[in-house]
Short mmCIF file of C-alpha atoms in Angstrom, two decimals:
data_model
loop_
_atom_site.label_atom_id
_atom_site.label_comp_id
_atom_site.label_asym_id
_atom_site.label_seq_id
_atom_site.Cartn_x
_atom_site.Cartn_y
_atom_site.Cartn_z
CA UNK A 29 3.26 12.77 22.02
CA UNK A 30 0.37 10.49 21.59
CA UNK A 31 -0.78 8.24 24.90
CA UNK A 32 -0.05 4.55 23.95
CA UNK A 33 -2.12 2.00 25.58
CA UNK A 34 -0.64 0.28 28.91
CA UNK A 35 -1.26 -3.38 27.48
CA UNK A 36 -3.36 -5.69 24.96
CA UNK A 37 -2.62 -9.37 26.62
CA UNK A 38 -5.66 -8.71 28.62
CA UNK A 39 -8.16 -9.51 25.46
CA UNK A 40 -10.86 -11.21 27.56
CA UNK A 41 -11.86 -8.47 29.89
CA UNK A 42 -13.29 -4.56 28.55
CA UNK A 43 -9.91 -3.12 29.44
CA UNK A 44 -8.10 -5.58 27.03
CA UNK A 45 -10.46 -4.81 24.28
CA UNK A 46 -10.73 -1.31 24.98
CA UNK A 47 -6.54 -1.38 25.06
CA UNK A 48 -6.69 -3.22 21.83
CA UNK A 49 -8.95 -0.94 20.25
CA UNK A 50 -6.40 1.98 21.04
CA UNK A 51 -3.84 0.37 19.99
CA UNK A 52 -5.50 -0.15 16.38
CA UNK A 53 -6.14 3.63 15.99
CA UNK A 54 -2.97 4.65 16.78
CA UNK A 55 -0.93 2.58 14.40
CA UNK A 56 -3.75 3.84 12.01
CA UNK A 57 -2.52 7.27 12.46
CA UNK A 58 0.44 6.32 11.37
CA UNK A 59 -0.22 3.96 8.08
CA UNK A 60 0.40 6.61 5.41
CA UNK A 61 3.14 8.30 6.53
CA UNK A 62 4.64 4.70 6.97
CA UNK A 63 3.46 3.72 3.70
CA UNK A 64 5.04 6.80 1.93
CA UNK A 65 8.12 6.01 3.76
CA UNK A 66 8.28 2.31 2.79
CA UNK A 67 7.16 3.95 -0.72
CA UNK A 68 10.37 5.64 -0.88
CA UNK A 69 12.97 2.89 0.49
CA UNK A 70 11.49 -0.02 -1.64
CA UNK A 71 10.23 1.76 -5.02
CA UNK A 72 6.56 -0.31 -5.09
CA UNK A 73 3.07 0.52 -3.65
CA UNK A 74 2.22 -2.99 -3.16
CA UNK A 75 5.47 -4.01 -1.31
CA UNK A 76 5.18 -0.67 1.18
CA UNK A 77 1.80 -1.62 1.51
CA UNK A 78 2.86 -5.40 2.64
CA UNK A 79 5.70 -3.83 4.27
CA UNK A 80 3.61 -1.04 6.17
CA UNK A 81 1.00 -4.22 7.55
CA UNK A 82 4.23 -6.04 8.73
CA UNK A 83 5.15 -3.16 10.57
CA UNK A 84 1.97 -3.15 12.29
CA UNK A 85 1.86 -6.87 13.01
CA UNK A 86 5.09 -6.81 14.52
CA UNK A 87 3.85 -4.07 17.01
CA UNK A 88 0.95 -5.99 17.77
CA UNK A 89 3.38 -8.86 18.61
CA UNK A 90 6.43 -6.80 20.45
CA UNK A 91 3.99 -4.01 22.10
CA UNK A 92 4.26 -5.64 25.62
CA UNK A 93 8.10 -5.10 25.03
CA UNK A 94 7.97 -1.44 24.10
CA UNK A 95 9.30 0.71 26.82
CA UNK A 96 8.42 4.03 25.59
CA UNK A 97 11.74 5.54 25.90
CA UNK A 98 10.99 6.44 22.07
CA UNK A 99 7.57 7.97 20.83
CA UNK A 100 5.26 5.35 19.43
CA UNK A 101 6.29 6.92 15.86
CA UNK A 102 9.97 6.65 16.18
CA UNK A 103 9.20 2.92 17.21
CA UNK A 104 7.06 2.35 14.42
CA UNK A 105 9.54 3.78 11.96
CA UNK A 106 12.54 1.53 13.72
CA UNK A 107 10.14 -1.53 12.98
CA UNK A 108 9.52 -0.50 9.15
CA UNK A 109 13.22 0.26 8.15
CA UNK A 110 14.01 -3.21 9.29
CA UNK A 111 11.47 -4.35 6.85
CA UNK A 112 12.49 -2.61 4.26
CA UNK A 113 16.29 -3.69 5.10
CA UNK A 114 15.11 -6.89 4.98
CA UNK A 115 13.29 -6.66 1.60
CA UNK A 116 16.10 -4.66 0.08
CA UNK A 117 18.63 -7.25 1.11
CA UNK A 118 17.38 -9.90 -2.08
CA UNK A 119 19.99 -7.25 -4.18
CA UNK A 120 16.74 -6.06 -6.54
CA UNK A 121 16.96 -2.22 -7.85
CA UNK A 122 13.95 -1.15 -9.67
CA UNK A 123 13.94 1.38 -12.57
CA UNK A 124 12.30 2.42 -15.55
CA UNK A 125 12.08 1.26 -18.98
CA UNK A 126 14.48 3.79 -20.13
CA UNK A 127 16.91 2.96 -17.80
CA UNK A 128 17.35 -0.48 -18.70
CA UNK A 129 17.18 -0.52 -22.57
CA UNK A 130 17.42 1.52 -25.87
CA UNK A 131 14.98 3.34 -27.88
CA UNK A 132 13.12 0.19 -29.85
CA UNK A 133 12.33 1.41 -33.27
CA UNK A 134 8.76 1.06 -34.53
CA UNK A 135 9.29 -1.85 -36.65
CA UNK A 136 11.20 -3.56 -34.17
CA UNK A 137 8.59 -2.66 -31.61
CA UNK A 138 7.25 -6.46 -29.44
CA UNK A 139 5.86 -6.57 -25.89
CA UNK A 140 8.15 -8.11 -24.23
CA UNK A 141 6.98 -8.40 -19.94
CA UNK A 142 9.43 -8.26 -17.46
CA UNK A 143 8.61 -9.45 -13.60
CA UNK A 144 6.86 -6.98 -11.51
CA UNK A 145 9.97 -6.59 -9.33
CA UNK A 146 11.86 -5.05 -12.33
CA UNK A 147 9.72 -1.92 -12.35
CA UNK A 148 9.19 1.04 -10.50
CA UNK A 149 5.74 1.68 -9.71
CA UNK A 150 3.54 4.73 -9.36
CA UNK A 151 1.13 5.55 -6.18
CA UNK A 152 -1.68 7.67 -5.69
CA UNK A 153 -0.83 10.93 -3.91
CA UNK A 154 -3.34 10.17 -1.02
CA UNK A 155 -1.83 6.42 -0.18
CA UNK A 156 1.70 7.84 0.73
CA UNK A 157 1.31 11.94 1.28
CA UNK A 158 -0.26 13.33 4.80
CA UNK A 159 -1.46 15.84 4.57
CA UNK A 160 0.00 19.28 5.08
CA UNK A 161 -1.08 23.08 5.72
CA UNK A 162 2.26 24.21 5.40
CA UNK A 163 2.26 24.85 1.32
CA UNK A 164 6.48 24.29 1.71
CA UNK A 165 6.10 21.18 3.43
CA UNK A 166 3.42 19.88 0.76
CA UNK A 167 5.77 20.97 -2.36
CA UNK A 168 8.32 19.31 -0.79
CA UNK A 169 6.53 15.53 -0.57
CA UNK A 170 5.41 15.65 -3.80
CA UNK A 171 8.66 15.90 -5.12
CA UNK A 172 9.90 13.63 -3.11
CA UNK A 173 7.78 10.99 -4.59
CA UNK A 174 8.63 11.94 -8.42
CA UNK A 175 9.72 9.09 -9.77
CA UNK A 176 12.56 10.60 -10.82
CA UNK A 177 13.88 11.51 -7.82
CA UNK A 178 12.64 7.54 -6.90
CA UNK A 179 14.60 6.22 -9.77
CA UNK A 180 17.87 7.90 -8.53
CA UNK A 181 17.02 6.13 -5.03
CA UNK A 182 17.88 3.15 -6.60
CA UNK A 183 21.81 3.39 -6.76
CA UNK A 184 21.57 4.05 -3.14
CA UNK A 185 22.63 1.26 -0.89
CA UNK A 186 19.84 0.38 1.60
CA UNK A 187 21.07 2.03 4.70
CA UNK A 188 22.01 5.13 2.71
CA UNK A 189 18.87 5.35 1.01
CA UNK A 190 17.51 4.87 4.62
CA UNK A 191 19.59 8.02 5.87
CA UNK A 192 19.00 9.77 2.91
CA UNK A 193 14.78 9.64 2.75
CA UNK A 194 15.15 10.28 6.82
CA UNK A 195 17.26 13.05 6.65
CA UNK A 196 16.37 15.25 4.09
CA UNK A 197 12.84 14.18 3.20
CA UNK A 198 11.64 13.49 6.37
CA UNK A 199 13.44 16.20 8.37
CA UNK A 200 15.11 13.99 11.44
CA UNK A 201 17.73 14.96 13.12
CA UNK A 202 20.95 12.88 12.55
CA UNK A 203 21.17 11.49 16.57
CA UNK A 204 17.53 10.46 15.71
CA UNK A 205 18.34 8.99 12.63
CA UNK A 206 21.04 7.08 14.49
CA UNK A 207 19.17 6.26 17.56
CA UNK A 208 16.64 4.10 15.02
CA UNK A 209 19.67 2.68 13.49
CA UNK A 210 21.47 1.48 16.21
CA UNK A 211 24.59 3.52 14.64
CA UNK A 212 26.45 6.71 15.68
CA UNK A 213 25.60 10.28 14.27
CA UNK A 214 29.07 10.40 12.47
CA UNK A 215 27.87 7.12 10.35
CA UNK A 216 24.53 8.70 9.90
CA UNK A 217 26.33 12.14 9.02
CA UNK A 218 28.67 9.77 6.51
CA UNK A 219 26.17 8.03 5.27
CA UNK A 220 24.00 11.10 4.07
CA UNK A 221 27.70 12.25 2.27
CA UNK A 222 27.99 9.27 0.31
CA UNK A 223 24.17 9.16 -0.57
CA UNK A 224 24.47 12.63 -1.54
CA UNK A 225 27.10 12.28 -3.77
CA UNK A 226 25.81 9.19 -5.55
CA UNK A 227 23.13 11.27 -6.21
CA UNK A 228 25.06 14.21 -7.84
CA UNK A 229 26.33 11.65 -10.27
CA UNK A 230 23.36 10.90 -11.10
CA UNK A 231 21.64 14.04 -11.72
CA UNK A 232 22.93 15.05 -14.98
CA UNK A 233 21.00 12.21 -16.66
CA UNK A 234 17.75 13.99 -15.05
CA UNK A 235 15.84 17.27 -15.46
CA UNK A 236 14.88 19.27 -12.96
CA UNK A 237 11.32 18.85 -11.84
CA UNK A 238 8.98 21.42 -10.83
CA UNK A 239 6.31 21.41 -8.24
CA UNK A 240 2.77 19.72 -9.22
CA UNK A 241 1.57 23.02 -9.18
CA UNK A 242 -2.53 23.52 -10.27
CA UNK A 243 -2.88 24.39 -13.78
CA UNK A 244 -3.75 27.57 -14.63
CA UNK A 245 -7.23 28.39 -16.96
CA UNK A 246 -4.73 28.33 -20.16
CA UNK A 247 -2.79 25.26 -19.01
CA UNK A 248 -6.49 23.83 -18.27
CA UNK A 249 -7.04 23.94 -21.66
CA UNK A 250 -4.50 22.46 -22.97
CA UNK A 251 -4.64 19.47 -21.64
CA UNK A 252 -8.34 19.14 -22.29
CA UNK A 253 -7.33 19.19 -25.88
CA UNK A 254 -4.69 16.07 -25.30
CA UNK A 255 -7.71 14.37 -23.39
CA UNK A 256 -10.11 14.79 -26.34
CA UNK A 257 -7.71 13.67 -28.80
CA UNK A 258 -6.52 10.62 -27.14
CA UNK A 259 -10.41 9.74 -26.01
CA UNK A 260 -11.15 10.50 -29.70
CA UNK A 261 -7.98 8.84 -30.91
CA UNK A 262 -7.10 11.38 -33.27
CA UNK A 263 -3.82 10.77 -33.98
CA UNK A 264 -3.56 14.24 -35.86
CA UNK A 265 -4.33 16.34 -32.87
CA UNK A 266 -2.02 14.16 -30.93
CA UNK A 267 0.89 15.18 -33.28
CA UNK A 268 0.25 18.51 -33.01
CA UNK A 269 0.05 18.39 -28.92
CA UNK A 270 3.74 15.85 -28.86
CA UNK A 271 7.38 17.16 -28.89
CA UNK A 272 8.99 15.61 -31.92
CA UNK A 273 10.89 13.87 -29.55
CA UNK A 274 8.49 12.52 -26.98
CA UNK A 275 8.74 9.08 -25.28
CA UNK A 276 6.65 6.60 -24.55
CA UNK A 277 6.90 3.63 -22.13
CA UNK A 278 4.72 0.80 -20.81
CA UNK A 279 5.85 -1.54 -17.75
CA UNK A 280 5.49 -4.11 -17.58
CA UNK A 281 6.76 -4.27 -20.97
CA UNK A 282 10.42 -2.92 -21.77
CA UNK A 283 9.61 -1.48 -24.93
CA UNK A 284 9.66 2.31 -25.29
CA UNK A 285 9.61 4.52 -27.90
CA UNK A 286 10.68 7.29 -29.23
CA UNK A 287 9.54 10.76 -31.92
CA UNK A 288 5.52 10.92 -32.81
CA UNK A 289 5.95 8.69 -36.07
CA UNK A 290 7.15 5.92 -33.77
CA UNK A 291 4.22 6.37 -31.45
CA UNK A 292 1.29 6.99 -32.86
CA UNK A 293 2.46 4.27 -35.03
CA UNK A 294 2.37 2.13 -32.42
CA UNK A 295 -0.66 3.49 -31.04
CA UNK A 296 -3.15 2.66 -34.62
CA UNK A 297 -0.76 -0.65 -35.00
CA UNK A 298 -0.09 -2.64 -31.96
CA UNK A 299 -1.45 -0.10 -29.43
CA UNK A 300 -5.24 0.26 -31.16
CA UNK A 301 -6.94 -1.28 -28.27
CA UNK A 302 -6.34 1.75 -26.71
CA UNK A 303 -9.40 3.24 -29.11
CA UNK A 304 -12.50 4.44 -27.34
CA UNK A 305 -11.09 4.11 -24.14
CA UNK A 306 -11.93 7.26 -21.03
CA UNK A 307 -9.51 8.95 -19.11
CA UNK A 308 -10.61 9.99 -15.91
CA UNK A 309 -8.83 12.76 -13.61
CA UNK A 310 -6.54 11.91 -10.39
CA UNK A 311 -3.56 12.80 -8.76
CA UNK A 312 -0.26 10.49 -8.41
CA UNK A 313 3.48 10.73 -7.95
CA UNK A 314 3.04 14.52 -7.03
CA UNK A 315 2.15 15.11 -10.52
CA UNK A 316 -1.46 15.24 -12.47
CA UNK A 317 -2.17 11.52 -13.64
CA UNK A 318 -5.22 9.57 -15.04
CA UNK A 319 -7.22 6.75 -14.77
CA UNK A 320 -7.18 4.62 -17.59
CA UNK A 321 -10.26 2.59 -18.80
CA UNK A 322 -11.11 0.76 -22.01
CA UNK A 323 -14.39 -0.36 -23.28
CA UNK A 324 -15.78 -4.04 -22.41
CA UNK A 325 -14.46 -6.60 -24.23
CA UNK A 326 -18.12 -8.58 -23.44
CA UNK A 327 -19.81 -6.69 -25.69
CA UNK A 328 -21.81 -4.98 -22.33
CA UNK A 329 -21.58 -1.31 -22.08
CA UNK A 330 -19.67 0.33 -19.84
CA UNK A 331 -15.82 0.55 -19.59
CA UNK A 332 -13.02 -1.56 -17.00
CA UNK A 333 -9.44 -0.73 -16.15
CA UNK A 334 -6.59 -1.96 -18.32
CA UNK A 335 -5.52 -4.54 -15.39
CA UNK A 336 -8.67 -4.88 -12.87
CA UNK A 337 -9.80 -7.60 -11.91
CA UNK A 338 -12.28 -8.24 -14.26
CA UNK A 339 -15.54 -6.13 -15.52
CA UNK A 340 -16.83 -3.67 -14.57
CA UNK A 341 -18.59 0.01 -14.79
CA UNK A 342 -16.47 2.94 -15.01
CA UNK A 343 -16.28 5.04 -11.83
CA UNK A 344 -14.16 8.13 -10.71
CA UNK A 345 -11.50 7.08 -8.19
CA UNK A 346 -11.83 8.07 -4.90
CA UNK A 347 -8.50 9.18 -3.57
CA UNK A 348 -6.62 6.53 -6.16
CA UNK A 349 -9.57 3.42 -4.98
CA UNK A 350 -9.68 2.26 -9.27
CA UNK A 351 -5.79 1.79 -8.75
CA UNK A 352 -5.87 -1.17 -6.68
CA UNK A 353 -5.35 -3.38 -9.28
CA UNK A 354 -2.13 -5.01 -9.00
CA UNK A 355 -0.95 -2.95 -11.81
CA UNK A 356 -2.51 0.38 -11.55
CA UNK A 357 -4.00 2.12 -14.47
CA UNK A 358 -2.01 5.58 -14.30
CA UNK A 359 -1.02 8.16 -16.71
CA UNK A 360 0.82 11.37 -15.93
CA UNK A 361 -0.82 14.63 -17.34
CA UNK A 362 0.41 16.55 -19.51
CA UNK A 363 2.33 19.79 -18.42
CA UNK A 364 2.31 22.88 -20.64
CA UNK A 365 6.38 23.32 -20.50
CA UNK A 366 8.32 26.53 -19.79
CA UNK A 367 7.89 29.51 -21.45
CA UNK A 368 5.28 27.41 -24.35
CA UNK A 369 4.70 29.28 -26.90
CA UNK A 370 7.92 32.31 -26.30
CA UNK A 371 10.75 32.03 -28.32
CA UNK A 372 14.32 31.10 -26.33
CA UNK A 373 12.60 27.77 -25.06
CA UNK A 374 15.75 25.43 -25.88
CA UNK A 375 15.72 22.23 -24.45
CA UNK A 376 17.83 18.91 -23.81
CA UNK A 377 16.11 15.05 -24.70
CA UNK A 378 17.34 14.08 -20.59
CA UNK A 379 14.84 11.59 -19.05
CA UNK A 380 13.39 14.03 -16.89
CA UNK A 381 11.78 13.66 -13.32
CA UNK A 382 8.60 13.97 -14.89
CA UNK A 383 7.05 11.02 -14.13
CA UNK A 384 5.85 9.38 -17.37
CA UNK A 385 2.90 7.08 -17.59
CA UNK A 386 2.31 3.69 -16.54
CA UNK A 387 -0.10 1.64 -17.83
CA UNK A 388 -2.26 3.46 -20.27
CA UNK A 389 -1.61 5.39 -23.41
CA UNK A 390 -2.00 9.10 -22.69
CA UNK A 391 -0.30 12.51 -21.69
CA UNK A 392 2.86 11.12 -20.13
CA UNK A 393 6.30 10.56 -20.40
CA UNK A 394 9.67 8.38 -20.13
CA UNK A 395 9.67 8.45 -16.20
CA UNK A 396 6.32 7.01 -15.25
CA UNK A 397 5.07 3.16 -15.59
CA UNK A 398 2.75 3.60 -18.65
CA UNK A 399 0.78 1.50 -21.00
CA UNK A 400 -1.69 -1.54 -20.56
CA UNK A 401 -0.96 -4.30 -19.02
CA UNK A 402 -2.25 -6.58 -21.98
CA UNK A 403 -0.74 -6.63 -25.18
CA UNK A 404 -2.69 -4.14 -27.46
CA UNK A 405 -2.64 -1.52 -25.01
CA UNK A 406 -0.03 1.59 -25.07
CA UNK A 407 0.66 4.38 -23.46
CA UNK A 408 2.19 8.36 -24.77
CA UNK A 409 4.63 10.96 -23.47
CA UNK A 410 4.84 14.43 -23.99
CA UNK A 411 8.34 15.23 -24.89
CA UNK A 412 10.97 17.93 -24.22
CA UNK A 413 11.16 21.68 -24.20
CA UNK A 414 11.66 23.44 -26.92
CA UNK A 415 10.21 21.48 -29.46
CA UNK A 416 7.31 21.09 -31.22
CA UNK A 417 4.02 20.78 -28.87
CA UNK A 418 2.77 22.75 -26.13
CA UNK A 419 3.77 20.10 -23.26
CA UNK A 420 5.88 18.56 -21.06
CA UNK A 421 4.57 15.13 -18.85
CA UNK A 422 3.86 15.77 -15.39
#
């Protein structure tokens, strides 16, 4: 167990600063296995960022008061969860655009924004995943950020999605678990019954997601050709790479849509902003994702993310740094699905765990946020297997 400072009241003298100083880089240590945890409980990188820096601003101010009878970590986590209890105590439950409305048919097709609070947002891989050199223990995570799996979080009560995330994400014992709640081990042990169950009602409506595993040279190739056709907006090519039933969605809009008539429809119609834009490579929600960036609207050259905060050049993120924009520019990447291209490949519509896209039109599907944050912006999905098209989002 890490050393923990003695004190930090003494700010005026070396050993107060140099206390301080400690202090800082241990609850650094800690910030993105925090933040990953928030993640989980409260459904929104921004919030689990706000909560994670409330955390540490309550240890600054109760650190004098810590006893160490716990480790620093167990502390810190005690600290968060009663953020996030706090948070998750204004009754909202996030979800995705297919959880909340219909199919909207092309022709009926109007961006309508809902609040921010209604969605469930994506996060770069790096912001909320330590990493791991156990390959198990990494496979593991990244599901455990799908936002399937995140969407199906959100039936949970608070204190049972608590359990749940501790328990069998997180690995901690149940007397752990109930030492941070202040509970017994048979409440914790409940709990994680009830959670579970909620969740096996819930899993019929979802397919089962595989690990973010790295493509293969074939699977490589494929989804250069979905990158050159969207980047070329060839709505052809885009066809031919699209399950007849793929899905779109775009938070923070509730619109989605539905078959490759409605969406590249929507994509030379409403969506044509979306023309010319680049689609640069990076990793979110365990799952291959994108970058999305359109051309200047100033008539300067260069290209600027659908929501940033105003122009500027394109750039390659650096472990997720172009999605700090309040609403991210991410798009799931395509997945070549199960057996593509061998007969017996039947498939069901389901929403799937595959994380879908978020705000950007590109390789994605009906789990992710997808789609521009403006109104002439959109955002594609990959549909289903065993139909037409050699993918499957995420």
């Amino acid at each position: 167990m890490a050393q923990v400072p003695a004190t930090t009241q003494a700010t005026g003298t070396d050993e107060g600063v140099g206390a301080a100083v400690e202090l800082d880089v241990l609850l650094e240590s800690h910030r993105t296995e925090l933040t990953g945890y928030c993640y989980r409980v409260l459904g929104s990188a921004f919030e689990a960022e706000d909560a994670v820096q409330d955390t540490f601003v309550r240890a600054w101010r109760a650190y004098d008061r810590f006893e160490g009878r716990s480790s620093l970590r167990s502390w810190l986590y005690r600290i968060a969860t009663n953020v996030c209890m706090d948070s998750l105590n204004a009754g909202n439950r996030r979800a995705r655009p297919v959880d909340l409305t219909p199919a909207t048919p092309l022709a009926q097709a109007a961006l309508s924004p809902r609040p921010d609070n209604t969605w469930l947002e994506p996060v770069p891989d790096a912001r909320v995943l330590p990493s791991h050199s156990d390959p198990a223990q990494t496979a593991v995570a990244r599901e455990s950020v799908r936002l399937a799996f995140m969407a199906a979080l959100q039936h949970l009560p608070p204190k049972q999605r608590a359990v749940l995330i501790l328990r069998e994400v997180l690995a901690w014992k149940a007397a752990e678990v109930a030492e941070l709640l202040e509970t017994t081990t048979a409440s914790v042990n409940s709990a994680l019954q009830r959670a579970r169950a909620t969740l096996a009602e819930h899993a019929g409506t979802e397919e089962a997601a595989d690990t973010a595993d790295p493509l293969d040279a074939e699977q490589q190739k494929l989804l250069d050709r979905y990158v050159a056709a969207f980047e070329g907006y060839d709505m052809t090519a885009l066809t031919a790479l699209l399950h007849e039933d793929a899905v779109m969605t775009m938070p923070p809009f509730d619109l989605w849509l539905a078959g490759t008539d409605d969406i590249t429809g929507f994509m030379t119609t409403i969506g044509a902003a979306c023309a010319g834009s680049r689609l640069i490579p990076t990793v979110a929600n365990g799952a291959p994702a994108f970058a999305h960036y359109k051309p200047r609207e100033d008539g300067e050259p260069g290209f600027v993310p659908w929501a940033g905060p105003g122009p500027g050049p394109l750039r390659r993120p650096d472990h997720g740094a172009a999605l700090l924009p309040r609403h991210p520019e991410v798009v799931p990447a395509l997945r070549p699905r199960p057996g593509a291209g061998r007969r017996g490949t039947a498939g069901r519509r389901g929403r799937g765990p595959r994380p879908a896209l978020h705000r950007s039109s590109g390789p994605a599907r009906s789990s992710r946020r997808s789609g521009p944050p403006g109104p002439d912006g959109t955002g594609a999905v990959p549909g289903r297997p065993g139909q037409r098209g050699p993918y499957e989002s995420g």
